[in-house]
């Protein structure tokens, strides 16, 4: 039962899992010093893009792989889950590394990325999938 569930998740969300692994890696490695470091708050843009990209792909894979769904599944799986995950990453950066620190502003920008991805997915991705007859998920409107 557990193995079947894991297999189903891997088949339904392959890109999301790859992006999630990349986020975990990027959150804990020691970044090199570059000229981009001189740009104020460039890391905040990176946080928006990482979590916004992750959630956009998560929404896409969810919408094309589920026949029946409801708003509660999406709320918990594509909005609250990534926000809680980003909070856990920030806590682990603070508590478990010596070269990274947790930052409330990073958490805020991660959350902003999730919110922007949600709006994009509802108002752009979902209508495009519906128009092209690729939308399997008809339980949410």
mmCIF file with all atom_site columns, C-alpha atoms in Angstrom:
data_model
loop_
_atom_site.group_PDB
_atom_site.id
_atom_site.type_symbol
_atom_site.label_atom_id
_atom_site.label_alt_id
_atom_site.label_comp_id
_atom_site.label_asym_id
_atom_site.label_entity_id
_atom_site.label_seq_id
_atom_site.pdbx_PDB_ins_code
_atom_site.Cartn_x
_atom_site.Cartn_y
_atom_site.Cartn_z
_atom_site.occupancy
_atom_site.B_iso_or_equiv
_atom_site.pdbx_formal_charge
_atom_site.auth_seq_id
_atom_site.auth_comp_id
_atom_site.auth_asym_id
_atom_site.auth_atom_id
_atom_site.pdbx_PDB_model_num
ATOM 1   C CA . UNK A 1 1   ? 0.000   0.000  0.000   1.00 0.00 ? 1   UNK A CA 1
ATOM 2   C CA . UNK A 1 2   ? 2.728   2.478  1.009   1.00 0.00 ? 2   UNK A CA 1
ATOM 3   C CA . UNK A 1 3   ? 4.935   1.549  -1.957  1.00 0.00 ? 3   UNK A CA 1
ATOM 4   C CA . UNK A 1 4   ? 1.970   1.929  -4.327  1.00 0.00 ? 4   UNK A CA 1
ATOM 5   C CA . UNK A 1 5   ? 1.252   5.395  -2.945  1.00 0.00 ? 5   UNK A CA 1
ATOM 6   C CA . UNK A 1 6   ? 4.886   6.458  -3.365  1.00 0.00 ? 6   UNK A CA 1
ATOM 7   C CA . UNK A 1 7   ? 4.868   5.065  -6.915  1.00 0.00 ? 7   UNK A CA 1
ATOM 8   C CA . UNK A 1 8   ? 1.679   7.009  -7.710  1.00 0.00 ? 8   UNK A CA 1
ATOM 9   C CA . UNK A 1 9   ? 3.206   10.235 -6.354  1.00 0.00 ? 9   UNK A CA 1
ATOM 10  C CA . UNK A 1 10  ? 6.373   9.757  -8.413  1.00 0.00 ? 10  UNK A CA 1
ATOM 11  C CA . UNK A 1 11  ? 4.332   9.113  -11.571 1.00 0.00 ? 11  UNK A CA 1
ATOM 12  C CA . UNK A 1 12  ? 2.005   12.093 -11.036 1.00 0.00 ? 12  UNK A CA 1
ATOM 13  C CA . UNK A 1 13  ? 4.575   14.644 -9.855  1.00 0.00 ? 13  UNK A CA 1
ATOM 14  C CA . UNK A 1 14  ? 7.959   13.888 -11.450 1.00 0.00 ? 14  UNK A CA 1
ATOM 15  C CA . UNK A 1 15  ? 8.914   17.507 -12.239 1.00 0.00 ? 15  UNK A CA 1
ATOM 16  C CA . UNK A 1 16  ? 7.666   18.779 -8.896  1.00 0.00 ? 16  UNK A CA 1
ATOM 17  C CA . UNK A 1 17  ? 9.833   16.226 -7.092  1.00 0.00 ? 17  UNK A CA 1
ATOM 18  C CA . UNK A 1 18  ? 12.906  17.221 -9.112  1.00 0.00 ? 18  UNK A CA 1
ATOM 19  C CA . UNK A 1 19  ? 12.294  20.896 -8.324  1.00 0.00 ? 19  UNK A CA 1
ATOM 20  C CA . UNK A 1 20  ? 11.737  20.046 -4.663  1.00 0.00 ? 20  UNK A CA 1
ATOM 21  C CA . UNK A 1 21  ? 15.072  18.209 -4.569  1.00 0.00 ? 21  UNK A CA 1
ATOM 22  C CA . UNK A 1 22  ? 16.764  21.222 -6.196  1.00 0.00 ? 22  UNK A CA 1
ATOM 23  C CA . UNK A 1 23  ? 15.209  23.566 -3.607  1.00 0.00 ? 23  UNK A CA 1
ATOM 24  C CA . UNK A 1 24  ? 16.473  21.354 -0.784  1.00 0.00 ? 24  UNK A CA 1
ATOM 25  C CA . UNK A 1 25  ? 19.959  21.304 -2.284  1.00 0.00 ? 25  UNK A CA 1
ATOM 26  C CA . UNK A 1 26  ? 20.027  25.062 -2.942  1.00 0.00 ? 26  UNK A CA 1
ATOM 27  C CA . UNK A 1 27  ? 18.754  25.763 0.563   1.00 0.00 ? 27  UNK A CA 1
ATOM 28  C CA . UNK A 1 28  ? 21.660  24.002 2.270   1.00 0.00 ? 28  UNK A CA 1
ATOM 29  C CA . UNK A 1 29  ? 24.731  24.354 0.066   1.00 0.00 ? 29  UNK A CA 1
ATOM 30  C CA . UNK A 1 30  ? 27.211  27.170 0.637   1.00 0.00 ? 30  UNK A CA 1
ATOM 31  C CA . UNK A 1 31  ? 26.672  29.624 -2.213  1.00 0.00 ? 31  UNK A CA 1
ATOM 32  C CA . UNK A 1 32  ? 29.759  31.025 -3.942  1.00 0.00 ? 32  UNK A CA 1
ATOM 33  C CA . UNK A 1 33  ? 30.456  34.743 -3.924  1.00 0.00 ? 33  UNK A CA 1
ATOM 34  C CA . UNK A 1 34  ? 29.503  36.307 -7.259  1.00 0.00 ? 34  UNK A CA 1
ATOM 35  C CA . UNK A 1 35  ? 28.813  39.771 -8.622  1.00 0.00 ? 35  UNK A CA 1
ATOM 36  C CA . UNK A 1 36  ? 25.103  39.048 -8.152  1.00 0.00 ? 36  UNK A CA 1
ATOM 37  C CA . UNK A 1 37  ? 25.715  39.119 -4.388  1.00 0.00 ? 37  UNK A CA 1
ATOM 38  C CA . UNK A 1 38  ? 26.231  42.867 -4.697  1.00 0.00 ? 38  UNK A CA 1
ATOM 39  C CA . UNK A 1 39  ? 22.647  43.419 -5.886  1.00 0.00 ? 39  UNK A CA 1
ATOM 40  C CA . UNK A 1 40  ? 20.468  44.243 -2.899  1.00 0.00 ? 40  UNK A CA 1
ATOM 41  C CA . UNK A 1 41  ? 17.816  41.624 -2.137  1.00 0.00 ? 41  UNK A CA 1
ATOM 42  C CA . UNK A 1 42  ? 18.572  39.472 -5.199  1.00 0.00 ? 42  UNK A CA 1
ATOM 43  C CA . UNK A 1 43  ? 18.077  36.455 -2.952  1.00 0.00 ? 43  UNK A CA 1
ATOM 44  C CA . UNK A 1 44  ? 14.471  37.524 -2.328  1.00 0.00 ? 44  UNK A CA 1
ATOM 45  C CA . UNK A 1 45  ? 13.782  37.318 -6.057  1.00 0.00 ? 45  UNK A CA 1
ATOM 46  C CA . UNK A 1 46  ? 15.374  33.855 -6.035  1.00 0.00 ? 46  UNK A CA 1
ATOM 47  C CA . UNK A 1 47  ? 12.993  32.801 -3.235  1.00 0.00 ? 47  UNK A CA 1
ATOM 48  C CA . UNK A 1 48  ? 9.949   34.010 -5.179  1.00 0.00 ? 48  UNK A CA 1
ATOM 49  C CA . UNK A 1 49  ? 11.145  32.222 -8.321  1.00 0.00 ? 49  UNK A CA 1
ATOM 50  C CA . UNK A 1 50  ? 12.023  28.961 -6.544  1.00 0.00 ? 50  UNK A CA 1
ATOM 51  C CA . UNK A 1 51  ? 8.726   28.581 -4.709  1.00 0.00 ? 51  UNK A CA 1
ATOM 52  C CA . UNK A 1 52  ? 6.661   30.189 -7.460  1.00 0.00 ? 52  UNK A CA 1
ATOM 53  C CA . UNK A 1 53  ? 8.158   27.842 -10.041 1.00 0.00 ? 53  UNK A CA 1
ATOM 54  C CA . UNK A 1 54  ? 7.740   24.826 -7.788  1.00 0.00 ? 54  UNK A CA 1
ATOM 55  C CA . UNK A 1 55  ? 4.089   25.576 -7.062  1.00 0.00 ? 55  UNK A CA 1
ATOM 56  C CA . UNK A 1 56  ? 3.276   26.391 -10.680 1.00 0.00 ? 56  UNK A CA 1
ATOM 57  C CA . UNK A 1 57  ? 4.626   23.004 -11.766 1.00 0.00 ? 57  UNK A CA 1
ATOM 58  C CA . UNK A 1 58  ? 2.870   21.333 -8.822  1.00 0.00 ? 58  UNK A CA 1
ATOM 59  C CA . UNK A 1 59  ? -0.458  22.875 -9.862  1.00 0.00 ? 59  UNK A CA 1
ATOM 60  C CA . UNK A 1 60  ? 0.084   21.880 -13.492 1.00 0.00 ? 60  UNK A CA 1
ATOM 61  C CA . UNK A 1 61  ? 0.885   18.280 -12.633 1.00 0.00 ? 61  UNK A CA 1
ATOM 62  C CA . UNK A 1 62  ? -2.057  18.129 -10.244 1.00 0.00 ? 62  UNK A CA 1
ATOM 63  C CA . UNK A 1 63  ? -4.540  19.491 -12.772 1.00 0.00 ? 63  UNK A CA 1
ATOM 64  C CA . UNK A 1 64  ? -3.493  17.134 -15.562 1.00 0.00 ? 64  UNK A CA 1
ATOM 65  C CA . UNK A 1 65  ? -3.214  13.990 -13.434 1.00 0.00 ? 65  UNK A CA 1
ATOM 66  C CA . UNK A 1 66  ? -6.370  14.021 -11.300 1.00 0.00 ? 66  UNK A CA 1
ATOM 67  C CA . UNK A 1 67  ? -9.849  13.283 -12.575 1.00 0.00 ? 67  UNK A CA 1
ATOM 68  C CA . UNK A 1 68  ? -11.651 14.155 -9.353  1.00 0.00 ? 68  UNK A CA 1
ATOM 69  C CA . UNK A 1 69  ? -10.483 16.711 -6.888  1.00 0.00 ? 69  UNK A CA 1
ATOM 70  C CA . UNK A 1 70  ? -11.657 19.338 -4.491  1.00 0.00 ? 70  UNK A CA 1
ATOM 71  C CA . UNK A 1 71  ? -10.499 22.689 -3.228  1.00 0.00 ? 71  UNK A CA 1
ATOM 72  C CA . UNK A 1 72  ? -9.380  21.250 0.127   1.00 0.00 ? 72  UNK A CA 1
ATOM 73  C CA . UNK A 1 73  ? -6.839  18.944 -1.557  1.00 0.00 ? 73  UNK A CA 1
ATOM 74  C CA . UNK A 1 74  ? -5.390  21.833 -3.520  1.00 0.00 ? 74  UNK A CA 1
ATOM 75  C CA . UNK A 1 75  ? -5.441  24.170 -0.512  1.00 0.00 ? 75  UNK A CA 1
ATOM 76  C CA . UNK A 1 76  ? -3.433  21.726 1.615   1.00 0.00 ? 76  UNK A CA 1
ATOM 77  C CA . UNK A 1 77  ? -1.250  20.180 -1.092  1.00 0.00 ? 77  UNK A CA 1
ATOM 78  C CA . UNK A 1 78  ? -0.390  23.124 -3.324  1.00 0.00 ? 78  UNK A CA 1
ATOM 79  C CA . UNK A 1 79  ? -0.607  26.087 -0.950  1.00 0.00 ? 79  UNK A CA 1
ATOM 80  C CA . UNK A 1 80  ? -0.259  25.225 2.744   1.00 0.00 ? 80  UNK A CA 1
ATOM 81  C CA . UNK A 1 81  ? 2.148   22.302 2.193   1.00 0.00 ? 81  UNK A CA 1
ATOM 82  C CA . UNK A 1 82  ? 4.760   24.353 0.297   1.00 0.00 ? 82  UNK A CA 1
ATOM 83  C CA . UNK A 1 83  ? 4.450   27.235 2.774   1.00 0.00 ? 83  UNK A CA 1
ATOM 84  C CA . UNK A 1 84  ? 5.008   24.895 5.731   1.00 0.00 ? 84  UNK A CA 1
ATOM 85  C CA . UNK A 1 85  ? 7.858   23.213 3.859   1.00 0.00 ? 85  UNK A CA 1
ATOM 86  C CA . UNK A 1 86  ? 9.538   26.577 3.282   1.00 0.00 ? 86  UNK A CA 1
ATOM 87  C CA . UNK A 1 87  ? 9.165   27.389 6.981   1.00 0.00 ? 87  UNK A CA 1
ATOM 88  C CA . UNK A 1 88  ? 10.780  24.072 7.910   1.00 0.00 ? 88  UNK A CA 1
ATOM 89  C CA . UNK A 1 89  ? 13.671  24.794 5.522   1.00 0.00 ? 89  UNK A CA 1
ATOM 90  C CA . UNK A 1 90  ? 14.216  28.215 7.111   1.00 0.00 ? 90  UNK A CA 1
ATOM 91  C CA . UNK A 1 91  ? 14.212  26.672 10.598  1.00 0.00 ? 91  UNK A CA 1
ATOM 92  C CA . UNK A 1 92  ? 16.656  23.962 9.527   1.00 0.00 ? 92  UNK A CA 1
ATOM 93  C CA . UNK A 1 93  ? 18.935  26.554 7.954   1.00 0.00 ? 93  UNK A CA 1
ATOM 94  C CA . UNK A 1 94  ? 19.029  28.389 11.269  1.00 0.00 ? 94  UNK A CA 1
ATOM 95  C CA . UNK A 1 95  ? 19.357  25.368 13.539  1.00 0.00 ? 95  UNK A CA 1
ATOM 96  C CA . UNK A 1 96  ? 21.299  22.797 11.519  1.00 0.00 ? 96  UNK A CA 1
ATOM 97  C CA . UNK A 1 97  ? 23.849  24.759 9.483   1.00 0.00 ? 97  UNK A CA 1
ATOM 98  C CA . UNK A 1 98  ? 26.714  27.060 10.328  1.00 0.00 ? 98  UNK A CA 1
ATOM 99  C CA . UNK A 1 99  ? 26.849  28.791 6.932   1.00 0.00 ? 99  UNK A CA 1
ATOM 100 C CA . UNK A 1 100 ? 23.143  29.537 6.430   1.00 0.00 ? 100 UNK A CA 1
ATOM 101 C CA . UNK A 1 101 ? 20.616  31.240 8.633   1.00 0.00 ? 101 UNK A CA 1
ATOM 102 C CA . UNK A 1 102 ? 16.852  31.190 8.779   1.00 0.00 ? 102 UNK A CA 1
ATOM 103 C CA . UNK A 1 103 ? 15.258  34.452 7.760   1.00 0.00 ? 103 UNK A CA 1
ATOM 104 C CA . UNK A 1 104 ? 11.682  35.642 8.242   1.00 0.00 ? 104 UNK A CA 1
ATOM 105 C CA . UNK A 1 105 ? 11.987  37.738 5.077   1.00 0.00 ? 105 UNK A CA 1
ATOM 106 C CA . UNK A 1 106 ? 12.987  34.648 3.084   1.00 0.00 ? 106 UNK A CA 1
ATOM 107 C CA . UNK A 1 107 ? 9.927   32.857 4.468   1.00 0.00 ? 107 UNK A CA 1
ATOM 108 C CA . UNK A 1 108 ? 7.741   35.811 3.476   1.00 0.00 ? 108 UNK A CA 1
ATOM 109 C CA . UNK A 1 109 ? 9.108   35.803 -0.076  1.00 0.00 ? 109 UNK A CA 1
ATOM 110 C CA . UNK A 1 110 ? 8.728   32.010 -0.307  1.00 0.00 ? 110 UNK A CA 1
ATOM 111 C CA . UNK A 1 111 ? 5.082   32.490 0.681   1.00 0.00 ? 111 UNK A CA 1
ATOM 112 C CA . UNK A 1 112 ? 4.711   35.274 -1.880  1.00 0.00 ? 112 UNK A CA 1
ATOM 113 C CA . UNK A 1 113 ? 6.033   32.880 -4.552  1.00 0.00 ? 113 UNK A CA 1
ATOM 114 C CA . UNK A 1 114 ? 3.397   30.303 -3.542  1.00 0.00 ? 114 UNK A CA 1
ATOM 115 C CA . UNK A 1 115 ? 0.616   32.918 -3.656  1.00 0.00 ? 115 UNK A CA 1
ATOM 116 C CA . UNK A 1 116 ? 1.714   34.261 -7.050  1.00 0.00 ? 116 UNK A CA 1
ATOM 117 C CA . UNK A 1 117 ? 1.926   30.703 -8.432  1.00 0.00 ? 117 UNK A CA 1
ATOM 118 C CA . UNK A 1 118 ? -1.564  29.977 -7.134  1.00 0.00 ? 118 UNK A CA 1
ATOM 119 C CA . UNK A 1 119 ? -2.992  33.075 -8.822  1.00 0.00 ? 119 UNK A CA 1
ATOM 120 C CA . UNK A 1 120 ? -1.117  32.272 -12.043 1.00 0.00 ? 120 UNK A CA 1
ATOM 121 C CA . UNK A 1 121 ? -2.347  28.687 -11.981 1.00 0.00 ? 121 UNK A CA 1
ATOM 122 C CA . UNK A 1 122 ? -5.972  29.618 -11.364 1.00 0.00 ? 122 UNK A CA 1
ATOM 123 C CA . UNK A 1 123 ? -6.157  32.454 -13.880 1.00 0.00 ? 123 UNK A CA 1
ATOM 124 C CA . UNK A 1 124 ? -3.683  31.340 -16.576 1.00 0.00 ? 124 UNK A CA 1
ATOM 125 C CA . UNK A 1 125 ? -2.683  27.662 -16.384 1.00 0.00 ? 125 UNK A CA 1
ATOM 126 C CA . UNK A 1 126 ? -6.118  26.226 -15.636 1.00 0.00 ? 126 UNK A CA 1
ATOM 127 C CA . UNK A 1 127 ? -7.916  28.145 -18.433 1.00 0.00 ? 127 UNK A CA 1
ATOM 128 C CA . UNK A 1 128 ? -5.213  27.164 -20.957 1.00 0.00 ? 128 UNK A CA 1
ATOM 129 C CA . UNK A 1 129 ? -5.493  23.491 -19.974 1.00 0.00 ? 129 UNK A CA 1
ATOM 130 C CA . UNK A 1 130 ? -9.273  23.706 -20.157 1.00 0.00 ? 130 UNK A CA 1
ATOM 131 C CA . UNK A 1 131 ? -9.172  25.336 -23.605 1.00 0.00 ? 131 UNK A CA 1
ATOM 132 C CA . UNK A 1 132 ? -6.809  22.656 -24.927 1.00 0.00 ? 132 UNK A CA 1
ATOM 133 C CA . UNK A 1 133 ? -8.854  19.836 -23.393 1.00 0.00 ? 133 UNK A CA 1
ATOM 134 C CA . UNK A 1 134 ? -5.988  18.805 -21.119 1.00 0.00 ? 134 UNK A CA 1
ATOM 135 C CA . UNK A 1 135 ? -7.744  19.575 -17.862 1.00 0.00 ? 135 UNK A CA 1
ATOM 136 C CA . UNK A 1 136 ? -8.635  16.289 -16.185 1.00 0.00 ? 136 UNK A CA 1
ATOM 137 C CA . UNK A 1 137 ? -9.526  17.867 -12.875 1.00 0.00 ? 137 UNK A CA 1
ATOM 138 C CA . UNK A 1 138 ? -13.154 18.967 -13.140 1.00 0.00 ? 138 UNK A CA 1
ATOM 139 C CA . UNK A 1 139 ? -13.990 19.091 -9.446  1.00 0.00 ? 139 UNK A CA 1
ATOM 140 C CA . UNK A 1 140 ? -12.593 22.574 -8.815  1.00 0.00 ? 140 UNK A CA 1
ATOM 141 C CA . UNK A 1 141 ? -13.911 25.764 -10.308 1.00 0.00 ? 141 UNK A CA 1
#
